Amino acid sequence: MKRRQEEVLSNVEKTEYRGMRKMVQTEIDQLKERLISSLNKRQISLLKESLERSSTSLLTKFSNLMKIAKNENEIDMQRTISNSLQTFGVPMELVFRTAKKKKTKIDIIQDVSGSVIKSAEFLSLFVFLIHKQFPG
């Protein structure tokens, strides 16, 4: 019952926050709702800075999740036993399986004609920022 009350209160707080956020919109929030083709150079540079901050925070959250997942590897019994036999079982240290690195490949096909050139520029910038965070 208490948990349900906390969930309801949490939802009320979120709703109030969203309402306040709509009332007090920043310039970036207003720009996000406009067409890219109608923005001037200063507004585009503001959006680019916002995109860089957003991508950095997104990648930070993602890397934190990867670190948590990395610590949850399975125990490698064969290596654990063979290592413990070398010291007659004292002290016994657990050996964990190392996760194989899987490289993700992203192929992007985008239209770069004049009508969508600014949108394509933002997509290219976002992909570049992600690539910069994960070199190699």
Short mmCIF file of N, CA and C in Angstrom, two decimals:
data_model
loop_
_atom_site.label_atom_id
_atom_site.label_comp_id
_atom_site.label_asym_id
_atom_site.label_seq_id
_atom_site.Cartn_x
_atom_site.Cartn_y
_atom_site.Cartn_z
N MET A 1 0.83 -1.19 0.00
CA MET A 1 0.00 0.00 0.00
C MET A 1 0.87 1.25 0.00
N LYS A 2 1.91 1.23 0.84
CA LYS A 2 2.80 2.38 0.93
C LYS A 2 3.52 2.60 -0.40
N ARG A 3 3.93 1.50 -1.03
CA ARG A 3 4.62 1.60 -2.31
C ARG A 3 3.71 2.23 -3.36
N ARG A 4 2.45 1.83 -3.35
CA ARG A 4 1.48 2.38 -4.30
C ARG A 4 1.30 3.88 -4.09
N GLN A 5 1.27 4.30 -2.81
CA GLN A 5 1.14 5.73 -2.51
C GLN A 5 2.36 6.49 -3.03
N GLU A 6 3.53 5.89 -2.86
CA GLU A 6 4.75 6.54 -3.34
C GLU A 6 4.73 6.66 -4.86
N GLU A 7 4.23 5.63 -5.55
CA GLU A 7 4.14 5.69 -7.01
C GLU A 7 3.18 6.79 -7.45
N VAL A 8 2.04 6.90 -6.77
CA VAL A 8 1.06 7.93 -7.11
C VAL A 8 1.67 9.32 -6.88
N LEU A 9 2.34 9.49 -5.74
CA LEU A 9 2.97 10.78 -5.46
C LEU A 9 4.06 11.09 -6.48
N SER A 10 4.81 10.07 -6.84
CA SER A 10 5.86 10.25 -7.83
C SER A 10 5.27 10.69 -9.16
N ASN A 11 4.16 10.06 -9.56
CA ASN A 11 3.52 10.43 -10.82
C ASN A 11 2.97 11.85 -10.77
N VAL A 12 2.45 12.24 -9.61
CA VAL A 12 1.94 13.62 -9.45
C VAL A 12 3.09 14.61 -9.59
N GLU A 13 4.23 14.30 -8.95
CA GLU A 13 5.39 15.18 -9.04
C GLU A 13 5.87 15.28 -10.49
N LYS A 14 5.90 14.16 -11.20
CA LYS A 14 6.32 14.18 -12.60
C LYS A 14 5.38 15.03 -13.43
N THR A 15 4.07 14.89 -13.19
CA THR A 15 3.09 15.67 -13.94
C THR A 15 3.26 17.16 -13.65
N GLU A 16 3.47 17.50 -12.38
CA GLU A 16 3.69 18.91 -12.03
C GLU A 16 4.95 19.43 -12.70
N TYR A 17 6.00 18.62 -12.71
CA TYR A 17 7.26 19.04 -13.33
C TYR A 17 7.05 19.29 -14.82
N ARG A 18 6.35 18.36 -15.48
CA ARG A 18 6.10 18.53 -16.91
C ARG A 18 5.29 19.79 -17.17
N GLY A 19 4.30 20.04 -16.30
CA GLY A 19 3.49 21.25 -16.46
C GLY A 19 4.32 22.50 -16.29
N MET A 20 5.19 22.50 -15.28
CA MET A 20 6.07 23.66 -15.07
C MET A 20 7.04 23.81 -16.23
N ARG A 21 7.51 22.69 -16.74
CA ARG A 21 8.46 22.73 -17.85
C ARG A 21 7.80 23.34 -19.08
N LYS A 22 6.51 23.04 -19.30
CA LYS A 22 5.81 23.62 -20.44
C LYS A 22 5.59 25.11 -20.24
N MET A 23 5.37 25.53 -19.00
CA MET A 23 5.14 26.95 -18.73
C MET A 23 6.42 27.76 -18.89
N VAL A 24 7.54 27.17 -18.48
CA VAL A 24 8.81 27.87 -18.53
C VAL A 24 9.69 27.18 -19.56
N GLN A 25 9.47 27.47 -20.82
CA GLN A 25 10.26 26.85 -21.87
C GLN A 25 11.52 27.67 -22.12
N THR A 26 12.60 26.97 -22.28
CA THR A 26 13.84 27.64 -22.62
C THR A 26 13.85 27.89 -24.12
N GLU A 27 14.83 28.65 -24.55
CA GLU A 27 14.94 28.94 -25.99
C GLU A 27 15.18 27.65 -26.77
N ILE A 28 15.97 26.75 -26.18
CA ILE A 28 16.24 25.47 -26.84
C ILE A 28 14.95 24.68 -27.02
N ASP A 29 14.11 24.65 -25.99
CA ASP A 29 12.83 23.94 -26.09
C ASP A 29 11.98 24.49 -27.21
N GLN A 30 11.97 25.81 -27.34
CA GLN A 30 11.19 26.43 -28.40
C GLN A 30 11.76 26.10 -29.77
N LEU A 31 13.09 26.06 -29.86
CA LEU A 31 13.73 25.77 -31.14
C LEU A 31 13.49 24.33 -31.58
N LYS A 32 13.39 23.42 -30.61
CA LYS A 32 13.19 22.01 -30.94
C LYS A 32 11.86 21.76 -31.62
N GLU A 33 10.90 22.66 -31.41
CA GLU A 33 9.58 22.47 -31.99
C GLU A 33 9.42 23.17 -33.34
N ARG A 34 10.45 23.89 -33.78
CA ARG A 34 10.37 24.59 -35.06
C ARG A 34 11.05 23.77 -36.15
N LEU A 35 10.72 24.09 -37.38
CA LEU A 35 11.37 23.43 -38.51
C LEU A 35 12.83 23.88 -38.59
N ILE A 36 13.71 22.96 -38.89
CA ILE A 36 15.13 23.29 -38.97
C ILE A 36 15.38 24.29 -40.09
N SER A 37 14.63 24.19 -41.16
CA SER A 37 14.85 25.08 -42.30
C SER A 37 14.52 26.54 -41.98
N SER A 38 13.77 26.79 -40.91
CA SER A 38 13.39 28.17 -40.57
C SER A 38 14.32 28.79 -39.53
N LEU A 39 15.39 28.11 -39.15
CA LEU A 39 16.30 28.61 -38.12
C LEU A 39 17.45 29.40 -38.73
N ASN A 40 17.92 30.41 -37.99
CA ASN A 40 19.09 31.15 -38.46
C ASN A 40 20.36 30.50 -37.91
N LYS A 41 21.52 31.05 -38.26
CA LYS A 41 22.80 30.43 -37.88
C LYS A 41 23.00 30.38 -36.37
N ARG A 42 22.61 31.43 -35.65
CA ARG A 42 22.77 31.46 -34.19
C ARG A 42 21.92 30.37 -33.53
N GLN A 43 20.70 30.22 -34.02
CA GLN A 43 19.81 29.21 -33.46
C GLN A 43 20.32 27.80 -33.76
N ILE A 44 20.86 27.62 -34.94
CA ILE A 44 21.42 26.31 -35.29
C ILE A 44 22.62 26.00 -34.40
N SER A 45 23.46 27.00 -34.13
CA SER A 45 24.61 26.75 -33.26
C SER A 45 24.15 26.43 -31.83
N LEU A 46 23.07 27.06 -31.37
CA LEU A 46 22.51 26.72 -30.05
C LEU A 46 22.04 25.27 -30.03
N LEU A 47 21.37 24.85 -31.09
CA LEU A 47 20.90 23.46 -31.16
C LEU A 47 22.07 22.49 -31.21
N LYS A 48 23.13 22.84 -31.92
CA LYS A 48 24.30 21.97 -31.98
C LYS A 48 24.93 21.80 -30.60
N GLU A 49 25.04 22.90 -29.85
CA GLU A 49 25.59 22.82 -28.50
C GLU A 49 24.70 21.95 -27.61
N SER A 50 23.40 22.10 -27.76
CA SER A 50 22.46 21.28 -26.99
C SER A 50 22.61 19.80 -27.36
N LEU A 51 22.80 19.54 -28.64
CA LEU A 51 22.98 18.16 -29.11
C LEU A 51 24.25 17.56 -28.54
N GLU A 52 25.32 18.34 -28.48
CA GLU A 52 26.58 17.85 -27.91
C GLU A 52 26.41 17.50 -26.43
N ARG A 53 25.73 18.38 -25.68
CA ARG A 53 25.50 18.09 -24.26
C ARG A 53 24.63 16.86 -24.08
N SER A 54 23.59 16.76 -24.91
CA SER A 54 22.68 15.61 -24.80
C SER A 54 23.39 14.32 -25.14
N SER A 55 24.20 14.34 -26.20
CA SER A 55 24.89 13.11 -26.59
C SER A 55 25.90 12.70 -25.53
N THR A 56 26.57 13.66 -24.91
CA THR A 56 27.53 13.34 -23.85
C THR A 56 26.84 12.70 -22.67
N SER A 57 25.70 13.26 -22.25
CA SER A 57 25.00 12.67 -21.10
C SER A 57 24.41 11.31 -21.46
N LEU A 58 23.93 11.17 -22.69
CA LEU A 58 23.40 9.88 -23.14
C LEU A 58 24.49 8.82 -23.12
N LEU A 59 25.66 9.16 -23.63
CA LEU A 59 26.75 8.20 -23.68
C LEU A 59 27.30 7.90 -22.28
N THR A 60 27.25 8.87 -21.38
CA THR A 60 27.66 8.62 -19.99
C THR A 60 26.73 7.61 -19.34
N LYS A 61 25.43 7.79 -19.53
CA LYS A 61 24.47 6.83 -18.98
C LYS A 61 24.68 5.45 -19.59
N PHE A 62 24.91 5.40 -20.89
CA PHE A 62 25.12 4.12 -21.57
C PHE A 62 26.38 3.43 -21.05
N SER A 63 27.46 4.19 -20.89
CA SER A 63 28.70 3.56 -20.42
C SER A 63 28.56 3.08 -18.98
N ASN A 64 27.78 3.80 -18.16
CA ASN A 64 27.53 3.33 -16.79
C ASN A 64 26.76 2.02 -16.80
N LEU A 65 25.79 1.89 -17.69
CA LEU A 65 25.06 0.63 -17.82
C LEU A 65 25.99 -0.50 -18.26
N MET A 66 26.91 -0.19 -19.16
CA MET A 66 27.85 -1.21 -19.63
C MET A 66 28.77 -1.65 -18.50
N LYS A 67 29.17 -0.72 -17.63
CA LYS A 67 30.03 -1.09 -16.50
C LYS A 67 29.29 -2.01 -15.53
N ILE A 68 28.02 -1.72 -15.30
CA ILE A 68 27.22 -2.58 -14.42
C ILE A 68 27.10 -3.97 -15.03
N ALA A 69 26.83 -4.04 -16.33
CA ALA A 69 26.69 -5.33 -17.00
C ALA A 69 28.02 -6.08 -16.99
N LYS A 70 29.12 -5.36 -17.07
CA LYS A 70 30.45 -5.97 -17.08
C LYS A 70 30.72 -6.70 -15.77
N ASN A 71 30.23 -6.16 -14.67
CA ASN A 71 30.47 -6.76 -13.35
C ASN A 71 29.59 -7.97 -13.11
N GLU A 72 28.63 -8.23 -13.96
CA GLU A 72 27.72 -9.35 -13.77
C GLU A 72 28.06 -10.54 -14.66
N ASN A 73 29.36 -10.72 -14.94
CA ASN A 73 29.77 -11.85 -15.77
C ASN A 73 29.63 -13.16 -15.02
N GLU A 74 29.62 -14.24 -15.77
CA GLU A 74 29.52 -15.57 -15.17
C GLU A 74 30.89 -16.03 -14.67
N ILE A 75 30.87 -16.93 -13.71
CA ILE A 75 32.11 -17.49 -13.17
C ILE A 75 32.64 -18.53 -14.16
N ASP A 76 33.93 -18.44 -14.45
CA ASP A 76 34.59 -19.41 -15.32
C ASP A 76 35.13 -20.52 -14.42
N MET A 77 34.36 -21.60 -14.30
CA MET A 77 34.70 -22.67 -13.36
C MET A 77 36.02 -23.34 -13.71
N GLN A 78 36.27 -23.58 -14.98
CA GLN A 78 37.49 -24.29 -15.38
C GLN A 78 38.74 -23.51 -14.97
N ARG A 79 38.77 -22.24 -15.25
CA ARG A 79 39.93 -21.42 -14.87
C ARG A 79 40.00 -21.21 -13.36
N THR A 80 38.86 -21.12 -12.70
CA THR A 80 38.85 -20.96 -11.25
C THR A 80 39.47 -22.18 -10.58
N ILE A 81 39.07 -23.37 -11.03
CA ILE A 81 39.59 -24.62 -10.44
C ILE A 81 41.07 -24.78 -10.76
N SER A 82 41.47 -24.53 -12.01
CA SER A 82 42.88 -24.71 -12.36
C SER A 82 43.77 -23.71 -11.62
N ASN A 83 43.29 -22.50 -11.41
CA ASN A 83 44.07 -21.53 -10.63
C ASN A 83 44.16 -21.94 -9.16
N SER A 84 43.09 -22.50 -8.62
CA SER A 84 43.11 -22.90 -7.21
C SER A 84 43.97 -24.14 -7.00
N LEU A 85 44.11 -25.00 -8.02
CA LEU A 85 44.96 -26.19 -7.89
C LEU A 85 46.44 -25.80 -7.77
N GLN A 86 46.81 -24.70 -8.36
CA GLN A 86 48.20 -24.26 -8.28
C GLN A 86 48.61 -23.91 -6.85
N THR A 87 47.64 -23.47 -6.06
CA THR A 87 47.93 -23.11 -4.67
C THR A 87 47.24 -24.07 -3.70
N PHE A 88 46.87 -25.25 -4.19
CA PHE A 88 46.19 -26.28 -3.40
C PHE A 88 44.89 -25.76 -2.79
N GLY A 89 44.25 -24.86 -3.49
CA GLY A 89 42.93 -24.36 -3.08
C GLY A 89 42.96 -23.25 -2.06
N VAL A 90 44.17 -22.80 -1.68
CA VAL A 90 44.25 -21.73 -0.69
C VAL A 90 45.13 -20.63 -1.25
N PRO A 91 44.76 -19.42 -1.34
CA PRO A 91 43.38 -18.92 -1.30
C PRO A 91 42.72 -19.14 -2.66
N MET A 92 41.46 -19.31 -2.62
CA MET A 92 40.71 -19.55 -3.86
C MET A 92 40.16 -18.22 -4.35
N GLU A 93 40.47 -17.90 -5.57
CA GLU A 93 39.96 -16.67 -6.16
C GLU A 93 39.07 -17.03 -7.34
N LEU A 94 37.94 -16.40 -7.38
CA LEU A 94 37.01 -16.64 -8.48
C LEU A 94 37.51 -15.94 -9.74
N VAL A 95 37.39 -16.65 -10.85
CA VAL A 95 37.75 -16.08 -12.15
C VAL A 95 36.46 -15.94 -12.94
N PHE A 96 36.24 -14.76 -13.46
CA PHE A 96 35.02 -14.50 -14.23
C PHE A 96 35.33 -14.54 -15.72
N ARG A 97 34.34 -14.97 -16.47
CA ARG A 97 34.47 -14.95 -17.92
C ARG A 97 34.52 -13.51 -18.38
N THR A 98 35.41 -13.27 -19.29
CA THR A 98 35.49 -11.92 -19.84
C THR A 98 34.52 -11.83 -21.02
N ALA A 99 33.80 -10.76 -21.04
CA ALA A 99 32.83 -10.57 -22.12
C ALA A 99 33.57 -10.24 -23.40
N LYS A 100 33.15 -10.87 -24.47
CA LYS A 100 33.76 -10.58 -25.76
C LYS A 100 33.24 -9.24 -26.25
N LYS A 101 34.17 -8.45 -26.74
CA LYS A 101 33.76 -7.15 -27.25
C LYS A 101 33.06 -7.33 -28.59
N LYS A 102 31.89 -6.80 -28.64
CA LYS A 102 31.12 -6.85 -29.87
C LYS A 102 31.08 -5.45 -30.45
N LYS A 103 31.67 -5.31 -31.60
CA LYS A 103 31.67 -3.99 -32.23
C LYS A 103 30.36 -3.80 -32.96
N THR A 104 29.75 -2.69 -32.69
CA THR A 104 28.50 -2.36 -33.34
C THR A 104 28.81 -1.58 -34.60
N LYS A 105 28.16 -1.96 -35.65
CA LYS A 105 28.35 -1.27 -36.91
C LYS A 105 27.04 -0.59 -37.26
N ILE A 106 27.13 0.68 -37.51
CA ILE A 106 25.94 1.45 -37.89
C ILE A 106 26.14 1.97 -39.31
N ASP A 107 25.26 1.60 -40.18
CA ASP A 107 25.26 2.12 -41.54
C ASP A 107 24.15 3.16 -41.64
N ILE A 108 24.50 4.32 -42.12
CA ILE A 108 23.52 5.39 -42.24
C ILE A 108 23.40 5.78 -43.70
N ILE A 109 22.18 5.72 -44.17
CA ILE A 109 21.88 6.19 -45.52
C ILE A 109 20.99 7.41 -45.34
N GLN A 110 21.45 8.53 -45.81
CA GLN A 110 20.66 9.74 -45.61
C GLN A 110 20.59 10.57 -46.88
N ASP A 111 19.50 11.27 -46.99
CA ASP A 111 19.27 12.17 -48.11
C ASP A 111 19.95 13.49 -47.79
N VAL A 112 20.80 13.96 -48.66
CA VAL A 112 21.49 15.22 -48.42
C VAL A 112 21.13 16.26 -49.47
N SER A 113 19.93 16.13 -50.02
CA SER A 113 19.49 17.12 -51.00
C SER A 113 19.22 18.44 -50.28
N GLY A 114 19.06 19.48 -51.03
CA GLY A 114 18.91 20.82 -50.47
C GLY A 114 17.77 20.98 -49.49
N SER A 115 16.69 20.23 -49.67
CA SER A 115 15.53 20.41 -48.80
C SER A 115 15.75 19.89 -47.39
N VAL A 116 16.64 18.95 -47.21
CA VAL A 116 16.86 18.35 -45.88
C VAL A 116 18.31 18.44 -45.44
N ILE A 117 19.06 19.35 -46.03
CA ILE A 117 20.49 19.42 -45.73
C ILE A 117 20.76 19.73 -44.26
N LYS A 118 19.95 20.58 -43.64
CA LYS A 118 20.19 20.93 -42.23
C LYS A 118 19.87 19.75 -41.32
N SER A 119 18.84 19.00 -41.63
CA SER A 119 18.52 17.80 -40.84
C SER A 119 19.63 16.77 -40.98
N ALA A 120 20.14 16.60 -42.20
CA ALA A 120 21.22 15.66 -42.43
C ALA A 120 22.48 16.09 -41.68
N GLU A 121 22.69 17.39 -41.59
CA GLU A 121 23.85 17.91 -40.87
C GLU A 121 23.76 17.56 -39.38
N PHE A 122 22.57 17.69 -38.79
CA PHE A 122 22.40 17.34 -37.38
C PHE A 122 22.57 15.85 -37.15
N LEU A 123 22.06 15.03 -38.03
CA LEU A 123 22.23 13.58 -37.88
C LEU A 123 23.71 13.21 -37.99
N SER A 124 24.40 13.81 -38.95
CA SER A 124 25.83 13.53 -39.12
C SER A 124 26.61 13.97 -37.89
N LEU A 125 26.25 15.13 -37.33
CA LEU A 125 26.92 15.61 -36.12
C LEU A 125 26.70 14.65 -34.96
N PHE A 126 25.48 14.17 -34.79
CA PHE A 126 25.17 13.25 -33.70
C PHE A 126 25.96 11.95 -33.85
N VAL A 127 26.02 11.41 -35.06
CA VAL A 127 26.77 10.18 -35.29
C VAL A 127 28.26 10.41 -35.04
N PHE A 128 28.77 11.57 -35.45
CA PHE A 128 30.17 11.89 -35.21
C PHE A 128 30.47 11.96 -33.71
N LEU A 129 29.57 12.58 -32.94
CA LEU A 129 29.78 12.70 -31.50
C LEU A 129 29.78 11.33 -30.82
N ILE A 130 28.92 10.45 -31.27
CA ILE A 130 28.91 9.09 -30.72
C ILE A 130 30.20 8.37 -31.08
N HIS A 131 30.63 8.51 -32.33
CA HIS A 131 31.86 7.85 -32.78
C HIS A 131 33.07 8.38 -32.01
N LYS A 132 33.07 9.66 -31.70
CA LYS A 132 34.17 10.27 -30.97
C LYS A 132 34.26 9.70 -29.55
N GLN A 133 33.13 9.36 -28.95
CA GLN A 133 33.12 8.80 -27.60
C GLN A 133 33.61 7.35 -27.58
N PHE A 134 33.39 6.62 -28.67
CA PHE A 134 33.78 5.21 -28.75
C PHE A 134 34.74 5.02 -29.92
N PRO A 135 36.00 5.42 -29.78
CA PRO A 135 36.94 5.28 -30.89
C PRO A 135 37.28 3.81 -31.13
N GLY A 136 37.70 3.54 -32.36
CA GLY A 136 38.14 2.19 -32.68
C GLY A 136 37.11 1.37 -33.15
#
